[in-house]
JSON list of C-alpha atoms in Angstrom, two decimals:
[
{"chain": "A", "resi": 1, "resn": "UNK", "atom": "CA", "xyz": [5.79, 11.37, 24.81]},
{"chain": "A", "resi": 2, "resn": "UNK", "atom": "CA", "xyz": [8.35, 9.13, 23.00]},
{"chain": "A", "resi": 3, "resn": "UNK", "atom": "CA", "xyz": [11.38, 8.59, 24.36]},
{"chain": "A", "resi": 4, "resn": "UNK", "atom": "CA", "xyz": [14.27, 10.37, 22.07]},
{"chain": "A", "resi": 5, "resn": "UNK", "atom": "CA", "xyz": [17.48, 8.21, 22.75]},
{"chain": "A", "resi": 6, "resn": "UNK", "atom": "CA", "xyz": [19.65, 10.41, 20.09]},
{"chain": "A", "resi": 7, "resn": "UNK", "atom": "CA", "xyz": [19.73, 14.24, 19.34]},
{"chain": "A", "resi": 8, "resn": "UNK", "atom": "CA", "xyz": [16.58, 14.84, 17.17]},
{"chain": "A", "resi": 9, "resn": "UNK", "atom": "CA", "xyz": [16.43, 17.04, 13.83]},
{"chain": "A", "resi": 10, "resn": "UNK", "atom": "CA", "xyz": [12.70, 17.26, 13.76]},
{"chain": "A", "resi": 11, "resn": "UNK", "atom": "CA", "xyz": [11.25, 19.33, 10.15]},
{"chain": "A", "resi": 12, "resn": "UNK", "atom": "CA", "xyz": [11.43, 22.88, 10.52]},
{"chain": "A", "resi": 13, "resn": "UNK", "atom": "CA", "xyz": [9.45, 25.65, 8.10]},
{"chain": "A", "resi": 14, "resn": "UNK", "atom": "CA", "xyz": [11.66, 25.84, 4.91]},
{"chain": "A", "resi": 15, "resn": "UNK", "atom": "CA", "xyz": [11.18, 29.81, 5.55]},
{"chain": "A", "resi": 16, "resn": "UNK", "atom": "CA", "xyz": [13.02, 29.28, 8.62]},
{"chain": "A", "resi": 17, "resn": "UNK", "atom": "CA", "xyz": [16.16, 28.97, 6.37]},
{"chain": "A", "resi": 18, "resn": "UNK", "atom": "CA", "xyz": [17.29, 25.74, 6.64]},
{"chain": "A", "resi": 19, "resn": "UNK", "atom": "CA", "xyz": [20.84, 25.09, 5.05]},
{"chain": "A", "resi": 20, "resn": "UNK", "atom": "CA", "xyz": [20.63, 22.36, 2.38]},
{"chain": "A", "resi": 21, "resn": "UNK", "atom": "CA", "xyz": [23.72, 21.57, -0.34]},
{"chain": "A", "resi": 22, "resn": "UNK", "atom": "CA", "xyz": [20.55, 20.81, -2.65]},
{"chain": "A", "resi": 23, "resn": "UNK", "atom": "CA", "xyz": [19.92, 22.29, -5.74]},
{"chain": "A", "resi": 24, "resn": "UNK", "atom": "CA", "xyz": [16.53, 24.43, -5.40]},
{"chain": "A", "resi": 25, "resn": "UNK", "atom": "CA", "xyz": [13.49, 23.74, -6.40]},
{"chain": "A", "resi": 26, "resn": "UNK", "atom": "CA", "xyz": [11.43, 25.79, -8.56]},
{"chain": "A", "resi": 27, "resn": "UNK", "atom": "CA", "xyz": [8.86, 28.07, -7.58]},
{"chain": "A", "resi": 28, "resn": "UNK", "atom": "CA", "xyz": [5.29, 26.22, -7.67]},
{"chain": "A", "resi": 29, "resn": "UNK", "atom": "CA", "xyz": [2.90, 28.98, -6.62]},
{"chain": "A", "resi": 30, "resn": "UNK", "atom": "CA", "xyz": [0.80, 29.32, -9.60]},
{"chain": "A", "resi": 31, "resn": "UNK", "atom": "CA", "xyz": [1.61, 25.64, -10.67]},
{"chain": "A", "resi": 32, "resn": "UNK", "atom": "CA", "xyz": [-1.42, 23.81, -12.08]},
{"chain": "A", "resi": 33, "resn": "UNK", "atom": "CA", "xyz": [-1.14, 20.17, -14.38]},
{"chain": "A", "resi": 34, "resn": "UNK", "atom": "CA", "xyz": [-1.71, 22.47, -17.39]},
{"chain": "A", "resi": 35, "resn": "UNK", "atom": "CA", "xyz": [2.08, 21.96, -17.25]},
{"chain": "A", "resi": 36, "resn": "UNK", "atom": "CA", "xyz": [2.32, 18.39, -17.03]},
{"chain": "A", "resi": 37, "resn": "UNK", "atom": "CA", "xyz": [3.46, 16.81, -20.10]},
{"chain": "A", "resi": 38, "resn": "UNK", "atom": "CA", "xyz": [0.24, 16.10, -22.74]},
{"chain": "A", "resi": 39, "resn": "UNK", "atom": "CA", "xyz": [2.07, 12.95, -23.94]},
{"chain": "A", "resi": 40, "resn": "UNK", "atom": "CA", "xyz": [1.96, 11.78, -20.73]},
{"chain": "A", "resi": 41, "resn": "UNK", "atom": "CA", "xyz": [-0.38, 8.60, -20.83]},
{"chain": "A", "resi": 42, "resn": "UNK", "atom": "CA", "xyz": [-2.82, 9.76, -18.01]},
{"chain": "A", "resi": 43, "resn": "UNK", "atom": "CA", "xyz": [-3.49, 13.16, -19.60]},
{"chain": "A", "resi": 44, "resn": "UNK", "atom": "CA", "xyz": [-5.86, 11.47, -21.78]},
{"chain": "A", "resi": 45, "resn": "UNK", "atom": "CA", "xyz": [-7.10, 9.26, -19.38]},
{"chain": "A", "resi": 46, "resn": "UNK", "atom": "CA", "xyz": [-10.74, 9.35, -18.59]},
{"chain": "A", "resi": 47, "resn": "UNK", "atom": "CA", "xyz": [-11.53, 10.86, -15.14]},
{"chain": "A", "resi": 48, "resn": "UNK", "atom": "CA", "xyz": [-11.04, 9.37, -12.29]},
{"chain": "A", "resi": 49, "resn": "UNK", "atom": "CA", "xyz": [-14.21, 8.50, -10.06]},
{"chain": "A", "resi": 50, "resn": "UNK", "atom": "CA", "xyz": [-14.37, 6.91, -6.76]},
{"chain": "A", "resi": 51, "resn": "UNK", "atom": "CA", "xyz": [-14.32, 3.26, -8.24]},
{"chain": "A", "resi": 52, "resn": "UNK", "atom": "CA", "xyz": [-11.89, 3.19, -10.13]},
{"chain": "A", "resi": 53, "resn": "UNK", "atom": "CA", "xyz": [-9.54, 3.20, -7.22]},
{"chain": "A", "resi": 54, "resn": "UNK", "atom": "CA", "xyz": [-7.40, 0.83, -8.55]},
{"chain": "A", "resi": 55, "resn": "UNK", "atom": "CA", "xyz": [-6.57, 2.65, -12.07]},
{"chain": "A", "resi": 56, "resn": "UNK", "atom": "CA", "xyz": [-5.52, 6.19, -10.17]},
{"chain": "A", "resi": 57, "resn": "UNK", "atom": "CA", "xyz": [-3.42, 8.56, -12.34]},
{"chain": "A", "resi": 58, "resn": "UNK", "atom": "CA", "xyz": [0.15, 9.30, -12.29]},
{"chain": "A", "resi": 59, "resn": "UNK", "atom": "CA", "xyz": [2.30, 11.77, -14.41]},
{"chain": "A", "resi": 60, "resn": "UNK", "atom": "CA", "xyz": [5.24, 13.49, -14.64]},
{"chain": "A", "resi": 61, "resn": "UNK", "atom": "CA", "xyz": [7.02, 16.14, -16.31]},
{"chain": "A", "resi": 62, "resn": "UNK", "atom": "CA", "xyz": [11.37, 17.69, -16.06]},
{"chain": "A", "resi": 63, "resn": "UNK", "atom": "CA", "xyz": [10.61, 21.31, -14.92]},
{"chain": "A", "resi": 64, "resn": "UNK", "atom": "CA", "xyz": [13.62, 22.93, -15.35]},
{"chain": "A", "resi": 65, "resn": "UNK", "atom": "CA", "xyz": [17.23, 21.69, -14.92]},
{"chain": "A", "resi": 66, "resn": "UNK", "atom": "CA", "xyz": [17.26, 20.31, -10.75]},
{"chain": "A", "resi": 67, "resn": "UNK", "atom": "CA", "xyz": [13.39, 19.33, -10.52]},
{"chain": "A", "resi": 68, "resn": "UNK", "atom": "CA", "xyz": [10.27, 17.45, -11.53]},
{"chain": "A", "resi": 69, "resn": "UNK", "atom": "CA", "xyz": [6.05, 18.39, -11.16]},
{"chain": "A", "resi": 70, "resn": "UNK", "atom": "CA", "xyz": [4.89, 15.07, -10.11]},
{"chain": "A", "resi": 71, "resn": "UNK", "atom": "CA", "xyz": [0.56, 14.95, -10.33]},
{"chain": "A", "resi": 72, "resn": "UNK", "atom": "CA", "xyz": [-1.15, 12.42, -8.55]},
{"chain": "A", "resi": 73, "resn": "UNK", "atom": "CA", "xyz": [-4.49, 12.30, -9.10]},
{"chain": "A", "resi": 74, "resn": "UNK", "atom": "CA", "xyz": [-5.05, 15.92, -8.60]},
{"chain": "A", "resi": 75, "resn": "UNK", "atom": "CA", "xyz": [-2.35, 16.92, -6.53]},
{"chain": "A", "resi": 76, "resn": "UNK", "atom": "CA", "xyz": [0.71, 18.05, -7.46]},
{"chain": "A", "resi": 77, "resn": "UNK", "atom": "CA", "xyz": [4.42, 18.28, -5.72]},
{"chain": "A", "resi": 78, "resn": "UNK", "atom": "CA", "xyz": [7.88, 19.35, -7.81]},
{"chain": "A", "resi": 79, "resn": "UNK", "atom": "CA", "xyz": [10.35, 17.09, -6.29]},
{"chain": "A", "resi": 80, "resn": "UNK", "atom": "CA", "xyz": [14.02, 16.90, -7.37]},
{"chain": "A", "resi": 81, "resn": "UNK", "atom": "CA", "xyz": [14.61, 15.73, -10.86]},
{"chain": "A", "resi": 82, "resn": "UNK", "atom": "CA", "xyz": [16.39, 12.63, -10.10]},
{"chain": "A", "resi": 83, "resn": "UNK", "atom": "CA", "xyz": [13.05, 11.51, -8.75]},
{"chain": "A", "resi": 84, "resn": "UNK", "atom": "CA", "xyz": [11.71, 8.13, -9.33]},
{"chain": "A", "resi": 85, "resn": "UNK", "atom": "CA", "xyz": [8.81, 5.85, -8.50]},
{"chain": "A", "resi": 86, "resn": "UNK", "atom": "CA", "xyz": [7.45, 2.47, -9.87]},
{"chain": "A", "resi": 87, "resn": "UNK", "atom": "CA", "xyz": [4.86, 3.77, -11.74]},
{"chain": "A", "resi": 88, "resn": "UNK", "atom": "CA", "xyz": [5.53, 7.45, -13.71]},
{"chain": "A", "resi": 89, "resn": "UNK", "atom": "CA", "xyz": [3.65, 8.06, -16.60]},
{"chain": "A", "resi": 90, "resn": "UNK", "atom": "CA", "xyz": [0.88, 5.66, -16.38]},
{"chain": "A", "resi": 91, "resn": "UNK", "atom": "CA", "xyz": [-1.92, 4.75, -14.19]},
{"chain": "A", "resi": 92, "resn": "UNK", "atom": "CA", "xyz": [-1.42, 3.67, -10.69]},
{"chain": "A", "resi": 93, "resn": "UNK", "atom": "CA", "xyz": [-2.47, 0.39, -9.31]},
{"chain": "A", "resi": 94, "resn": "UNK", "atom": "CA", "xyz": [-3.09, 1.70, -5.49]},
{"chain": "A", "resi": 95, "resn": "UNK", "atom": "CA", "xyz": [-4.22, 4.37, -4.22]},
{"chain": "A", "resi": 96, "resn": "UNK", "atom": "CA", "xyz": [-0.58, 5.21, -2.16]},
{"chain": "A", "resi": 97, "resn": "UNK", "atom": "CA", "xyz": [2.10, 6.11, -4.73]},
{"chain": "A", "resi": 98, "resn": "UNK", "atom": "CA", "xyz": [5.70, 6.32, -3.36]},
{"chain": "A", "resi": 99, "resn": "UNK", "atom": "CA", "xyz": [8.33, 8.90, -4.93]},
{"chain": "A", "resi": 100, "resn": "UNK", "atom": "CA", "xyz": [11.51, 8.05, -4.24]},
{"chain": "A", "resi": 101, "resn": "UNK", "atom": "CA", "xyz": [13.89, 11.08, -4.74]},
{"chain": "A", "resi": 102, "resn": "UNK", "atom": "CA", "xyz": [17.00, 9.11, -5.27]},
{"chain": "A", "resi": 103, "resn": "UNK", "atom": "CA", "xyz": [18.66, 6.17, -4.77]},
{"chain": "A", "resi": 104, "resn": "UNK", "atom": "CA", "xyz": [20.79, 7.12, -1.17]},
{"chain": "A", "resi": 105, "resn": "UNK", "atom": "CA", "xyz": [17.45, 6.08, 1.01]},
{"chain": "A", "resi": 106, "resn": "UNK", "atom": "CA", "xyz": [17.37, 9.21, 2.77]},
{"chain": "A", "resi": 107, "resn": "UNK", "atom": "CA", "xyz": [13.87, 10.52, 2.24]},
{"chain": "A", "resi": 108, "resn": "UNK", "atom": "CA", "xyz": [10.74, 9.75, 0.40]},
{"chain": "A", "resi": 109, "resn": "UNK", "atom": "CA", "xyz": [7.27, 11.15, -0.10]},
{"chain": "A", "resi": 110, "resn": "UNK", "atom": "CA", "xyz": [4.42, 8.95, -0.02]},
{"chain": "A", "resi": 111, "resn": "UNK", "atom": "CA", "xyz": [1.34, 10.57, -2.07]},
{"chain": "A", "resi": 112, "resn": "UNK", "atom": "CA", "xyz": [-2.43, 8.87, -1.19]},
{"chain": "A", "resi": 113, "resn": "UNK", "atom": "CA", "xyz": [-5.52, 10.07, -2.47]},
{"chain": "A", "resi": 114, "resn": "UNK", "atom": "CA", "xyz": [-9.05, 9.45, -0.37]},
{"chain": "A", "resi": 115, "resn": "UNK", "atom": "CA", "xyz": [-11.25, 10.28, -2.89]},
{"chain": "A", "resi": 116, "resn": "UNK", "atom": "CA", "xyz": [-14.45, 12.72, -1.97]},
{"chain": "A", "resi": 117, "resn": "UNK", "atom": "CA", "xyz": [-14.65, 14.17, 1.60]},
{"chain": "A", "resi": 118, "resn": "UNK", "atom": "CA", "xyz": [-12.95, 14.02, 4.84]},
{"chain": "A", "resi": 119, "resn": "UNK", "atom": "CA", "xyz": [-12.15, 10.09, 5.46]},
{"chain": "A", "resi": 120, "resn": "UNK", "atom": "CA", "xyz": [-13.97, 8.14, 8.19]},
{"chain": "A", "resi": 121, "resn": "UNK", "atom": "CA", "xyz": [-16.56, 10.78, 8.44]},
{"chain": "A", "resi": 122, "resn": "UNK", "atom": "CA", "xyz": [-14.45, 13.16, 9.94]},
{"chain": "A", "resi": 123, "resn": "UNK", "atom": "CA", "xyz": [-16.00, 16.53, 10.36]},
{"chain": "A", "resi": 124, "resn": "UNK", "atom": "CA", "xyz": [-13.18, 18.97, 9.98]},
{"chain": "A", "resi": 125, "resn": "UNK", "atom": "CA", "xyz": [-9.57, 18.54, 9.48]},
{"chain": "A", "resi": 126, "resn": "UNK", "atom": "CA", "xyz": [-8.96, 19.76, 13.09]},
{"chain": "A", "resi": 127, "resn": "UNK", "atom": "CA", "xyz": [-11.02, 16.37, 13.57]},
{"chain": "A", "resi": 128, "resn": "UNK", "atom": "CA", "xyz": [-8.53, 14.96, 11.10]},
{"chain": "A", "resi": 129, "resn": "UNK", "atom": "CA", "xyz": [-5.33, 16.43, 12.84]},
{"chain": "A", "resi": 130, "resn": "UNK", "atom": "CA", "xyz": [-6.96, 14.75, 15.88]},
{"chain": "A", "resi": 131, "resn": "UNK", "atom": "CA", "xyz": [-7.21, 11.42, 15.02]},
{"chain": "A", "resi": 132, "resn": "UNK", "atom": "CA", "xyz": [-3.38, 11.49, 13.66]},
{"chain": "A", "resi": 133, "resn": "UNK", "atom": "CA", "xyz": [-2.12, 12.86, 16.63]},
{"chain": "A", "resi": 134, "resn": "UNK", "atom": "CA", "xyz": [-4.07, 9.92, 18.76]},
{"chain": "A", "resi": 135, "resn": "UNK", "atom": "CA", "xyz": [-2.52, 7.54, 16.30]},
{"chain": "A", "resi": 136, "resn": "UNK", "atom": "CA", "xyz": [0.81, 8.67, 16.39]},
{"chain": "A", "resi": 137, "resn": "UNK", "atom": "CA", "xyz": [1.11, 9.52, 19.93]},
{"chain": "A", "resi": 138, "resn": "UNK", "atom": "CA", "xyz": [2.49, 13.03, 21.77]},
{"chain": "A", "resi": 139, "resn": "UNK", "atom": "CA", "xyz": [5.22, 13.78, 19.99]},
{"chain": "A", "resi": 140, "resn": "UNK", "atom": "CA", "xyz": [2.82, 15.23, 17.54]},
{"chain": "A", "resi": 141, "resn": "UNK", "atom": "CA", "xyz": [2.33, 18.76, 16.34]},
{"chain": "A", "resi": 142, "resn": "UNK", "atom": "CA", "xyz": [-0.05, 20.04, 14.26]},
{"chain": "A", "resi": 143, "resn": "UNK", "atom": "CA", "xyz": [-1.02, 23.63, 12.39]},
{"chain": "A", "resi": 144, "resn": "UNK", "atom": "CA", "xyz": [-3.30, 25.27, 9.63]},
{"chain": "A", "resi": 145, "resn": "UNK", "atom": "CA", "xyz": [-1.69, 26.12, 6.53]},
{"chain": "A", "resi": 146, "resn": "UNK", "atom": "CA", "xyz": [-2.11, 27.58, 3.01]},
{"chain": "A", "resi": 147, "resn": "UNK", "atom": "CA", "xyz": [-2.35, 25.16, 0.11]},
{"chain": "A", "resi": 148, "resn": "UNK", "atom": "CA", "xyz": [-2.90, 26.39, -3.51]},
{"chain": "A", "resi": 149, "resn": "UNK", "atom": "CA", "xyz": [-6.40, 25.00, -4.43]},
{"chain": "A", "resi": 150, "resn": "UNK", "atom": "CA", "xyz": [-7.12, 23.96, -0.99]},
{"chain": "A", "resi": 151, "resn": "UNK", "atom": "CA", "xyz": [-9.96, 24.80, 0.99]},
{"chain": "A", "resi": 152, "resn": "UNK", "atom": "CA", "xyz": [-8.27, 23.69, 3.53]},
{"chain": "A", "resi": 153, "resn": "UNK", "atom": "CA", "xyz": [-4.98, 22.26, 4.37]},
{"chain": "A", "resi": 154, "resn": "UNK", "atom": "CA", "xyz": [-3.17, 21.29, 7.20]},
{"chain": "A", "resi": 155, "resn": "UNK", "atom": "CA", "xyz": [1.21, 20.06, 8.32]},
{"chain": "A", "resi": 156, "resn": "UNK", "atom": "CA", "xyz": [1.70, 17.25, 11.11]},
{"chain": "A", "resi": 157, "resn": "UNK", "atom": "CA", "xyz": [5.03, 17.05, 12.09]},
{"chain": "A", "resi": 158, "resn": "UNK", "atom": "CA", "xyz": [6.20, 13.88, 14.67]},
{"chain": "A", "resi": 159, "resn": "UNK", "atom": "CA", "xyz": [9.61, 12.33, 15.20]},
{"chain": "A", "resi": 160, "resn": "UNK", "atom": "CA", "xyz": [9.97, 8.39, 15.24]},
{"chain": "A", "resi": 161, "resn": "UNK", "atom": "CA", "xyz": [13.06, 7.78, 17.63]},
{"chain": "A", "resi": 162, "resn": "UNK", "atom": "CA", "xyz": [12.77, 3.83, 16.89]},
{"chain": "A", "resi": 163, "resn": "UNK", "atom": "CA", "xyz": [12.85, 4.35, 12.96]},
{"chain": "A", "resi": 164, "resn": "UNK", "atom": "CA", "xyz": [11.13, 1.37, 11.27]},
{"chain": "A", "resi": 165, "resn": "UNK", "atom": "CA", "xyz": [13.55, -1.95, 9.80]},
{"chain": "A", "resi": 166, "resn": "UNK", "atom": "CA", "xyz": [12.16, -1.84, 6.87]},
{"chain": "A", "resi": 167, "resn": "UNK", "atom": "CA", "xyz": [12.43, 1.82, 6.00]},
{"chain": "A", "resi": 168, "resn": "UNK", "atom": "CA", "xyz": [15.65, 4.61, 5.71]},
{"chain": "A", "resi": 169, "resn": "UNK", "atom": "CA", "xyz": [17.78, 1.45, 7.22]},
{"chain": "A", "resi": 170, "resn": "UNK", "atom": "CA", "xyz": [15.50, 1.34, 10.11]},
{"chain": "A", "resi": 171, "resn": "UNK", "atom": "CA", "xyz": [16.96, 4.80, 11.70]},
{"chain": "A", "resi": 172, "resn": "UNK", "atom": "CA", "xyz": [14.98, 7.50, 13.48]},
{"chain": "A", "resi": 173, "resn": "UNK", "atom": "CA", "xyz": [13.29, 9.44, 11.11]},
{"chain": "A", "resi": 174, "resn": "UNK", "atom": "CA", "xyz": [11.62, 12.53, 11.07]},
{"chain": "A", "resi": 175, "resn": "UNK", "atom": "CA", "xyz": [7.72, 12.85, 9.40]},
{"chain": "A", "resi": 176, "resn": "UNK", "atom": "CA", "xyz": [5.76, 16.22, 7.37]},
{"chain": "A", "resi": 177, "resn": "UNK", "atom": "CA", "xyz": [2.68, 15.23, 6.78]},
{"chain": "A", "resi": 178, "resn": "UNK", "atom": "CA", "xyz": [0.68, 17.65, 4.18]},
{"chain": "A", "resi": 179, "resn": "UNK", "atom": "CA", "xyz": [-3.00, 17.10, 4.23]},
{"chain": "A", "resi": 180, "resn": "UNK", "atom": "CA", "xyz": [-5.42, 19.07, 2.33]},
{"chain": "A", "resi": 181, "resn": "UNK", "atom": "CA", "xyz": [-8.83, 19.18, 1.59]},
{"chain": "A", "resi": 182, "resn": "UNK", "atom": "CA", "xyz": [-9.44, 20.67, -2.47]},
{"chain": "A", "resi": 183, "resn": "UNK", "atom": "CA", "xyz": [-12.07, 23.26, -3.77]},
{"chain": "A", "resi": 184, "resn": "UNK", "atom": "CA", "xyz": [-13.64, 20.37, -5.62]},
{"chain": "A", "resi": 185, "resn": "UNK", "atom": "CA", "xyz": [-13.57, 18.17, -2.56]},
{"chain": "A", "resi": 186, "resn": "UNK", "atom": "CA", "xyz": [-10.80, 15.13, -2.41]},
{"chain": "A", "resi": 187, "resn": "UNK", "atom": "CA", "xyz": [-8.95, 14.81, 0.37]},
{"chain": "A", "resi": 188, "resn": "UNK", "atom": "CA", "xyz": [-5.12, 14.01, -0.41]},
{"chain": "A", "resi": 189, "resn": "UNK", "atom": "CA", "xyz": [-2.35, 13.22, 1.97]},
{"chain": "A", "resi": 190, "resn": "UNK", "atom": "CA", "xyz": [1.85, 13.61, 1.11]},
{"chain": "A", "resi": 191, "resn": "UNK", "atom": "CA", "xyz": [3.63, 12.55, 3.51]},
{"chain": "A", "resi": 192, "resn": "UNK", "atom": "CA", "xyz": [7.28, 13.35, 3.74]},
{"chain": "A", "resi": 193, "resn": "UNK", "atom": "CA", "xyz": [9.58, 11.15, 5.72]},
{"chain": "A", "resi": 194, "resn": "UNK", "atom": "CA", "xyz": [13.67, 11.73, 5.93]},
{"chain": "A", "resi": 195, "resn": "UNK", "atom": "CA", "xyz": [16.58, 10.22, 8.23]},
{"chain": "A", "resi": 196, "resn": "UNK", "atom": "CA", "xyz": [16.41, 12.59, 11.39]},
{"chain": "A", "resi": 197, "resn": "UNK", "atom": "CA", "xyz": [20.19, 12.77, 11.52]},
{"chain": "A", "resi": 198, "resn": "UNK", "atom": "CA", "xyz": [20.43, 14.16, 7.95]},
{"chain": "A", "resi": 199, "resn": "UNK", "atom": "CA", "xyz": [19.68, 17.66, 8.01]},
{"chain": "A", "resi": 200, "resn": "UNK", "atom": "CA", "xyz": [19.93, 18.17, 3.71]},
{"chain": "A", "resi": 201, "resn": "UNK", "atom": "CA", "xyz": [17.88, 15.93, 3.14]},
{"chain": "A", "resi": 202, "resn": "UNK", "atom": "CA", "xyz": [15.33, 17.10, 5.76]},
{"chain": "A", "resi": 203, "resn": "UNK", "atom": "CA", "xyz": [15.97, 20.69, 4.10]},
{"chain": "A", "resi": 204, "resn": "UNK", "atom": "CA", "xyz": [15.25, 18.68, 0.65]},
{"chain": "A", "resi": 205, "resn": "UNK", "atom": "CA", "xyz": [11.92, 17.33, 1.57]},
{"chain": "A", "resi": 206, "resn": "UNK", "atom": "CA", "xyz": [11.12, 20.83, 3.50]},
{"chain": "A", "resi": 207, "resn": "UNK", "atom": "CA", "xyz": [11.33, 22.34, -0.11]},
{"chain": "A", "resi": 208, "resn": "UNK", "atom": "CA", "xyz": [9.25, 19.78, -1.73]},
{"chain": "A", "resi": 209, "resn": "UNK", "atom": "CA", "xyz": [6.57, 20.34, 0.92]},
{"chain": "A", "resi": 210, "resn": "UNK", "atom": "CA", "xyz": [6.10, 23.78, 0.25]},
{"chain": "A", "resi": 211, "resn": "UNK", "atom": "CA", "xyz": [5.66, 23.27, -3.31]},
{"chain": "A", "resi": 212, "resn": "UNK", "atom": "CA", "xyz": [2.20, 21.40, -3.28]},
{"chain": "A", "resi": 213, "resn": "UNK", "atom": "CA", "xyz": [-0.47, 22.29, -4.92]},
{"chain": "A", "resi": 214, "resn": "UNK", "atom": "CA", "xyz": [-4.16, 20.85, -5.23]},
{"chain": "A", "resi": 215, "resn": "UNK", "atom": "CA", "xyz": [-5.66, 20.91, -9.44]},
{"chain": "A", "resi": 216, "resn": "UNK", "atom": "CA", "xyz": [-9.06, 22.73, -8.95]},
{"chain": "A", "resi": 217, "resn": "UNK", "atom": "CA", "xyz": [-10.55, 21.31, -12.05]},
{"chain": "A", "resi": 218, "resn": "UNK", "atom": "CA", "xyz": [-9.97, 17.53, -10.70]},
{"chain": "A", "resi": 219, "resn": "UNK", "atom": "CA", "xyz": [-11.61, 15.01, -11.51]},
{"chain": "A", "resi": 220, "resn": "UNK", "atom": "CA", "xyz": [-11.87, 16.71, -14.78]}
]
């Protein structure tokens, strides 16, 4: 178990009510990229396959007055509109795209797409779940959850006392990982990472988590 030196704010369910001054985000049930922009660059990109890592797709569209559908290469999140990243409306040059929600560094979502199948020839995503929670050590918990166009989807949660230098001004931070395995097969990863002593913007990235949503018709 990692030792927890200062109170910890760890991510709780967005249904659980958490109090955020943020403006809401949009309901993204039935979201699919049908809505995303069609000027947008990588809407008339060719599809994707598994070597062309290096030319991944990335688009965005406003949604409303307080929030933005970002896709990623066949997964989808509405984060707030303020949003930015180093590479909207074109395609990607990694597979990990960072979205940056504003400029205060006090969370971020960090979008990575595996391609076809479980990686490292995992055999389930409990295997999956597993293998992060070895990583990332006790302070690690794990549970099955619905994703729209996911067969099947899971949420890590785990608390980093120590923070990292380089990240959020290197204060403890508090992780949501979203991992989920779509009905055409890619496995995709958003992880969700905020300052563990700033409960809106924990509530902020709670909201964006629940909002994901996996295109079934990927790689079209």
């Amino acid at each position: 178990m990692l030792m927890t030196v200062v109170p910890t704010l760890v991510f709780t369910s967005a249904a659980c009510g958490a109090d955020s001054t943020s403006a809401p985000l949009p309901e993204q049930a039935s979201a699919s990229f049908s809505a995303i922009d069609s000027a947008a660059p990588s809407s008339a990109a060719p599809a994707v396959s598994v070597t062309e890592a290096s030319q991944l797709e990335v688009s965005r569209t406003t949604q409303g007055a307080n929030a933005t559908i970002f896709g990623f290469s066949g997964v989808g999140v509405t984060l707030p509109v303020t949003t930015t990243n180093t590479t909207p409306q074109q395609r990607s040059g990694g597979w990990m795209v960072r979205f940056t929600p504003s400029d205060k560094d006090e969370w971020f979502v960090d979008a990575t797409w595996f391609g076809p199948g479980l990686p490292g020839n995992a055999s389930s995503m409990e295997e999956m779940g597993a293998r992060a929670r070895q990583r990332i050590g006790n302070d690690f918990s794990s549970r099955s959850i619905p994703v729209p166009g996911a067969k099947q989807a899971a949420e890590w949660r785990w608390s980093d006392p120590k923070g990292d230098p380089e990240l959020l001004d290197g204060e403890p931070t508090s992780t949501l990982t979203v991992a989920a395995l779509g009905s055409s097969g890619y496995y995709y990863e958003l992880t969700f990472t905020a300052v563990t002593s700033d409960p809106d913007a924990i509530a902020e990235a709670e909201k964006a988590a629940d909002t994901i949503f996996v295109e079934t018709s990927y790689p079209r």
